[in-house]
Amino acid sequence: MSIEELKIEIAKKVFETDDENLLSELDMLLNYNEKVVLDELPKHVQEGIKRGLQQAKEGKLIPYDEVKKGFLKNGTNRFFF
């Protein structure tokens, strides 16, 4: 996927969501010019990052190609295996 295609896909998702937390986090990421420190992120974001890092340490990962195939299955944007 090219950078332009990625931008378009992200823009579509932003326009489709009504999730205020997600939009707030995106705004923070896009407008924050300094290095993000874990302690400065919202608690739920910190917990999600820590959970993801622990899962990675435990080998609970799905290769990108499998994830991509799962989203493309049945022509939907929902993840299926």
GROMACS .gro file of C-alpha atoms in nm, residues 10-42:
model
   33
   10ILE     CA    1  -0.704   0.645   0.750
   11ALA     CA    2  -0.915   0.943   0.646
   12LYS     CA    3  -1.209   0.713   0.564
   13LYS     CA    4  -1.187   0.551   0.906
   14VAL     CA    5  -1.171   0.888   1.079
   15PHE     CA    6  -1.483   1.009   0.899
   16GLU     CA    7  -1.672   0.686   0.977
   17THR     CA    8  -1.606   0.681   1.352
   18ASP     CA    9  -1.801   0.849   1.629
   19ASP     CA   10  -1.559   0.728   1.897
   20GLU     CA   11  -1.464   1.046   2.085
   21ASN     CA   12  -1.175   0.875   2.267
   22LEU     CA   13  -1.022   0.759   1.941
   23LEU     CA   14  -1.062   1.098   1.778
   24SER     CA   15  -0.912   1.269   2.082
   25GLU     CA   16  -0.613   1.034   2.076
   26LEU     CA   17  -0.563   1.090   1.703
   27ASP     CA   18  -0.575   1.463   1.756
   28MET     CA   19  -0.317   1.434   2.033
   29LEU     CA   20  -0.089   1.219   1.818
   30LEU     CA   21  -0.114   1.449   1.517
   31ASN     CA   22  -0.058   1.769   1.714
   32TYR     CA   23   0.202   1.649   1.963
   33ASN     CA   24   0.550   1.737   1.839
   34GLU     CA   25   0.749   1.596   2.128
   35LYS     CA   26   0.825   1.237   2.219
   36VAL     CA   27   0.521   1.075   2.380
   37VAL     CA   28   0.591   0.948   2.729
   38LEU     CA   29   0.385   0.650   2.842
   39ASP     CA   30   0.292   0.818   3.171
   40GLU     CA   31   0.141   1.112   2.982
   41LEU     CA   32  -0.101   0.897   2.782
   42PRO     CA   33  -0.455   0.824   2.903
   0.00000   0.00000   0.00000
